């Protein structure tokens, strides 16, 4: 496994603002699902490291970073990722691979979002409202 739950809870903003971003047991379960069902299969196929920007966000942290009020990040169901170079080209490659894996039914996601022209990639596990939605936010 290339990812840990702790890694998905780490946040520079939380650190700086003294926000305790410790997940509850049920949120931890979601983060484990996110790793096992989505992130790791993507990482295995990608064959290169994937950088995690932001996974779980407690309500205080979500507010501090201006996250949506219904964000799946609040439940440990979503993660923002990018390539090592963080270039548009390499982030697009990562996005396109995830998209292809969804289409080939190799992974089931909630949402896959190209955020601001491949600035980063948001990917989540399914919940009641989201399943295999592929979107772009401009
Ligand atoms: Zn996100």
PDB file of C-alpha atoms and ligand atoms in Angstrom:
ATOM      1  CA  UNK A   1       0.000   0.000   0.000  1.00  0.00           C
ATOM      2  CA  UNK A   2       1.367   3.406  -0.993  1.00  0.00           C
ATOM      3  CA  UNK A   3      -1.045   5.498   1.087  1.00  0.00           C
ATOM      4  CA  UNK A   4      -1.884   5.816   4.762  1.00  0.00           C
ATOM      5  CA  UNK A   5      -4.937   7.185   6.536  1.00  0.00           C
ATOM      6  CA  UNK A   6      -2.622   9.612   8.370  1.00  0.00           C
ATOM      7  CA  UNK A   7      -1.369  10.942   5.049  1.00  0.00           C
ATOM      8  CA  UNK A   8      -4.966  11.616   4.042  1.00  0.00           C
ATOM      9  CA  UNK A   9      -5.548  13.636   7.225  1.00  0.00           C
ATOM     10  CA  UNK A  10      -2.436  15.762   7.056  1.00  0.00           C
ATOM     11  CA  UNK A  11      -2.973  19.442   6.403  1.00  0.00           C
ATOM     12  CA  UNK A  12      -0.647  22.423   6.465  1.00  0.00           C
ATOM     13  CA  UNK A  13      -3.633  24.695   7.047  1.00  0.00           C
ATOM     14  CA  UNK A  14      -4.791  22.623  10.028  1.00  0.00           C
ATOM     15  CA  UNK A  15      -1.270  22.703  11.452  1.00  0.00           C
ATOM     16  CA  UNK A  16      -0.931  26.433  10.978  1.00  0.00           C
ATOM     17  CA  UNK A  17      -4.343  27.183  12.473  1.00  0.00           C
ATOM     18  CA  UNK A  18      -4.127  24.637  15.282  1.00  0.00           C
ATOM     19  CA  UNK A  19      -7.114  22.673  13.981  1.00  0.00           C
ATOM     20  CA  UNK A  20      -7.384  19.068  15.192  1.00  0.00           C
ATOM     21  CA  UNK A  21      -8.120  17.101  12.007  1.00  0.00           C
ATOM     22  CA  UNK A  22      -8.296  13.669  13.646  1.00  0.00           C
ATOM     23  CA  UNK A  23     -10.900  11.457  11.919  1.00  0.00           C
ATOM     24  CA  UNK A  24     -13.638   9.605  13.813  1.00  0.00           C
ATOM     25  CA  UNK A  25     -13.651   5.792  13.459  1.00  0.00           C
ATOM     26  CA  UNK A  26     -16.367   5.900  10.769  1.00  0.00           C
ATOM     27  CA  UNK A  27     -14.467   8.533   8.795  1.00  0.00           C
ATOM     28  CA  UNK A  28     -11.358   6.388   9.105  1.00  0.00           C
ATOM     29  CA  UNK A  29     -13.322   3.523   7.524  1.00  0.00           C
ATOM     30  CA  UNK A  30     -14.213   5.785   4.589  1.00  0.00           C
ATOM     31  CA  UNK A  31     -10.582   6.820   4.167  1.00  0.00           C
ATOM     32  CA  UNK A  32      -9.539   3.166   4.128  1.00  0.00           C
ATOM     33  CA  UNK A  33     -12.155   2.470   1.434  1.00  0.00           C
ATOM     34  CA  UNK A  34     -10.887   5.429  -0.554  1.00  0.00           C
ATOM     35  CA  UNK A  35      -7.347   4.044  -0.405  1.00  0.00           C
ATOM     36  CA  UNK A  36      -8.183   0.400  -1.117  1.00  0.00           C
ATOM     37  CA  UNK A  37     -10.906   0.863  -3.741  1.00  0.00           C
ATOM     38  CA  UNK A  38      -9.733   3.952  -5.622  1.00  0.00           C
ATOM     39  CA  UNK A  39      -6.332   5.424  -4.799  1.00  0.00           C
ATOM     40  CA  UNK A  40      -4.245   2.264  -4.715  1.00  0.00           C
ATOM     41  CA  UNK A  41      -5.673   0.747  -7.936  1.00  0.00           C
ATOM     42  CA  UNK A  42      -5.043   4.094  -9.658  1.00  0.00           C
ATOM     43  CA  UNK A  43      -1.495   4.215  -8.248  1.00  0.00           C
ATOM     44  CA  UNK A  44      -0.795   0.640  -9.369  1.00  0.00           C
ATOM     45  CA  UNK A  45      -1.859   1.360 -12.928  1.00  0.00           C
ATOM     46  CA  UNK A  46      -0.189   4.783 -13.016  1.00  0.00           C
ATOM     47  CA  UNK A  47       3.107   3.254 -11.894  1.00  0.00           C
ATOM     48  CA  UNK A  48       4.423   6.509 -10.449  1.00  0.00           C
ATOM     49  CA  UNK A  49       3.981   8.313  -7.142  1.00  0.00           C
ATOM     50  CA  UNK A  50       0.775  10.282  -6.622  1.00  0.00           C
ATOM     51  CA  UNK A  51       0.929  13.331  -4.388  1.00  0.00           C
ATOM     52  CA  UNK A  52      -1.924  13.813  -1.904  1.00  0.00           C
ATOM     53  CA  UNK A  53      -2.911  17.434  -1.299  1.00  0.00           C
ATOM     54  CA  UNK A  54      -5.964  17.107   0.876  1.00  0.00           C
ATOM     55  CA  UNK A  55      -8.075  14.190   1.984  1.00  0.00           C
ATOM     56  CA  UNK A  56     -10.204  14.377   5.120  1.00  0.00           C
ATOM     57  CA  UNK A  57     -11.229  17.822   6.310  1.00  0.00           C
ATOM     58  CA  UNK A  58     -13.031  18.294   9.601  1.00  0.00           C
ATOM     59  CA  UNK A  59     -15.717  21.039   9.460  1.00  0.00           C
ATOM     60  CA  UNK A  60     -13.339  23.703  10.823  1.00  0.00           C
ATOM     61  CA  UNK A  61     -10.645  22.851   8.298  1.00  0.00           C
ATOM     62  CA  UNK A  62     -13.125  22.618   5.440  1.00  0.00           C
ATOM     63  CA  UNK A  63     -14.334  26.088   6.314  1.00  0.00           C
ATOM     64  CA  UNK A  64     -10.757  27.383   6.594  1.00  0.00           C
ATOM     65  CA  UNK A  65      -9.932  26.205   3.058  1.00  0.00           C
ATOM     66  CA  UNK A  66     -13.247  27.409   1.623  1.00  0.00           C
ATOM     67  CA  UNK A  67     -14.510  23.906   0.827  1.00  0.00           C
ATOM     68  CA  UNK A  68     -18.095  23.291  -0.262  1.00  0.00           C
ATOM     69  CA  UNK A  69     -20.520  22.772   2.651  1.00  0.00           C
ATOM     70  CA  UNK A  70     -21.509  19.328   1.385  1.00  0.00           C
ATOM     71  CA  UNK A  71     -17.981  18.342   0.325  1.00  0.00           C
ATOM     72  CA  UNK A  72     -17.183  14.638   0.441  1.00  0.00           C
ATOM     73  CA  UNK A  73     -13.881  15.692   2.034  1.00  0.00           C
ATOM     74  CA  UNK A  74     -15.927  16.240   5.242  1.00  0.00           C
ATOM     75  CA  UNK A  75     -16.661  12.520   5.392  1.00  0.00           C
ATOM     76  CA  UNK A  76     -13.234  11.227   4.404  1.00  0.00           C
ATOM     77  CA  UNK A  77     -14.678  10.165   1.075  1.00  0.00           C
ATOM     78  CA  UNK A  78     -12.630  12.417  -1.205  1.00  0.00           C
ATOM     79  CA  UNK A  79      -9.034  13.274  -1.918  1.00  0.00           C
ATOM     80  CA  UNK A  80      -7.271  15.912  -4.008  1.00  0.00           C
ATOM     81  CA  UNK A  81      -4.239  14.565  -5.834  1.00  0.00           C
ATOM     82  CA  UNK A  82      -1.665  15.598  -8.406  1.00  0.00           C
ATOM     83  CA  UNK A  83       1.368  14.285 -10.254  1.00  0.00           C
ATOM     84  CA  UNK A  84       4.915  14.710  -8.955  1.00  0.00           C
ATOM     85  CA  UNK A  85       5.721  17.484 -11.447  1.00  0.00           C
ATOM     86  CA  UNK A  86       2.289  19.075 -10.823  1.00  0.00           C
ATOM     87  CA  UNK A  87       2.320  20.233 -14.466  1.00  0.00           C
ATOM     88  CA  UNK A  88      -0.926  20.508 -16.430  1.00  0.00           C
ATOM     89  CA  UNK A  89       0.306  17.800 -18.790  1.00  0.00           C
ATOM     90  CA  UNK A  90       1.139  15.284 -16.056  1.00  0.00           C
ATOM     91  CA  UNK A  91      -1.968  16.066 -14.000  1.00  0.00           C
ATOM     92  CA  UNK A  92      -4.051  15.540 -17.155  1.00  0.00           C
ATOM     93  CA  UNK A  93      -2.378  12.170 -17.674  1.00  0.00           C
ATOM     94  CA  UNK A  94      -3.405  11.176 -14.150  1.00  0.00           C
ATOM     95  CA  UNK A  95      -6.965  12.433 -14.705  1.00  0.00           C
ATOM     96  CA  UNK A  96      -7.257  10.675 -18.076  1.00  0.00           C
ATOM     97  CA  UNK A  97      -6.054   7.409 -16.561  1.00  0.00           C
ATOM     98  CA  UNK A  98      -8.629   7.622 -13.754  1.00  0.00           C
ATOM     99  CA  UNK A  99     -11.322   8.401 -16.353  1.00  0.00           C
ATOM    100  CA  UNK A 100     -10.282   5.417 -18.439  1.00  0.00           C
ATOM    101  CA  UNK A 101     -10.336   3.142 -15.374  1.00  0.00           C
ATOM    102  CA  UNK A 102     -13.878   4.311 -14.541  1.00  0.00           C
ATOM    103  CA  UNK A 103     -15.009   3.674 -18.106  1.00  0.00           C
ATOM    104  CA  UNK A 104     -13.381   0.221 -18.038  1.00  0.00           C
ATOM    105  CA  UNK A 105     -15.097  -0.475 -14.688  1.00  0.00           C
ATOM    106  CA  UNK A 106     -11.738  -1.028 -13.005  1.00  0.00           C
ATOM    107  CA  UNK A 107     -12.673   1.487 -10.310  1.00  0.00           C
ATOM    108  CA  UNK A 108     -15.998   2.850  -9.108  1.00  0.00           C
ATOM    109  CA  UNK A 109     -15.872   6.446  -7.908  1.00  0.00           C
ATOM    110  CA  UNK A 110     -18.248   9.064  -6.617  1.00  0.00           C
ATOM    111  CA  UNK A 111     -16.814  11.941  -8.594  1.00  0.00           C
ATOM    112  CA  UNK A 112     -13.738  12.518 -10.678  1.00  0.00           C
ATOM    113  CA  UNK A 113     -13.181  16.245 -11.112  1.00  0.00           C
ATOM    114  CA  UNK A 114     -10.675  18.137 -13.207  1.00  0.00           C
ATOM    115  CA  UNK A 115     -10.203  21.184 -10.975  1.00  0.00           C
ATOM    116  CA  UNK A 116      -9.283  24.434 -12.724  1.00  0.00           C
ATOM    117  CA  UNK A 117      -7.591  23.093 -15.841  1.00  0.00           C
ATOM    118  CA  UNK A 118      -5.763  20.227 -14.137  1.00  0.00           C
ATOM    119  CA  UNK A 119      -4.560  22.332 -11.239  1.00  0.00           C
ATOM    120  CA  UNK A 120      -5.433  19.242  -9.225  1.00  0.00           C
ATOM    121  CA  UNK A 121      -7.640  16.161  -9.504  1.00  0.00           C
ATOM    122  CA  UNK A 122     -10.479  15.480  -7.050  1.00  0.00           C
ATOM    123  CA  UNK A 123     -11.525  11.865  -6.712  1.00  0.00           C
ATOM    124  CA  UNK A 124     -13.992  10.285  -4.296  1.00  0.00           C
ATOM    125  CA  UNK A 125     -15.746   7.060  -3.406  1.00  0.00           C
ATOM    126  CA  UNK A 126     -19.454   6.672  -4.221  1.00  0.00           C
ATOM    127  CA  UNK A 127     -22.108   7.831  -1.766  1.00  0.00           C
ATOM    128  CA  UNK A 128     -25.881   8.228  -2.037  1.00  0.00           C
ATOM    129  CA  UNK A 129     -25.563  11.207  -4.374  1.00  0.00           C
ATOM    130  CA  UNK A 130     -22.448  10.563  -6.394  1.00  0.00           C
ATOM    131  CA  UNK A 131     -21.517   7.686  -8.649  1.00  0.00           C
ATOM    132  CA  UNK A 132     -19.063   7.736 -11.539  1.00  0.00           C
ATOM    133  CA  UNK A 133     -19.590  11.427 -12.262  1.00  0.00           C
ATOM    134  CA  UNK A 134     -16.827  12.874 -14.400  1.00  0.00           C
ATOM    135  CA  UNK A 135     -16.702  16.678 -14.264  1.00  0.00           C
ATOM    136  CA  UNK A 136     -14.578  19.748 -14.828  1.00  0.00           C
ATOM    137  CA  UNK A 137     -14.651  22.833 -12.616  1.00  0.00           C
ATOM    138  CA  UNK A 138     -13.416  26.001 -14.307  1.00  0.00           C
TER     139      UNK A 138
HETATM  140 ZN1  LIG B   1     -11.513  17.916  -3.560  1.00  0.00          ZN
END
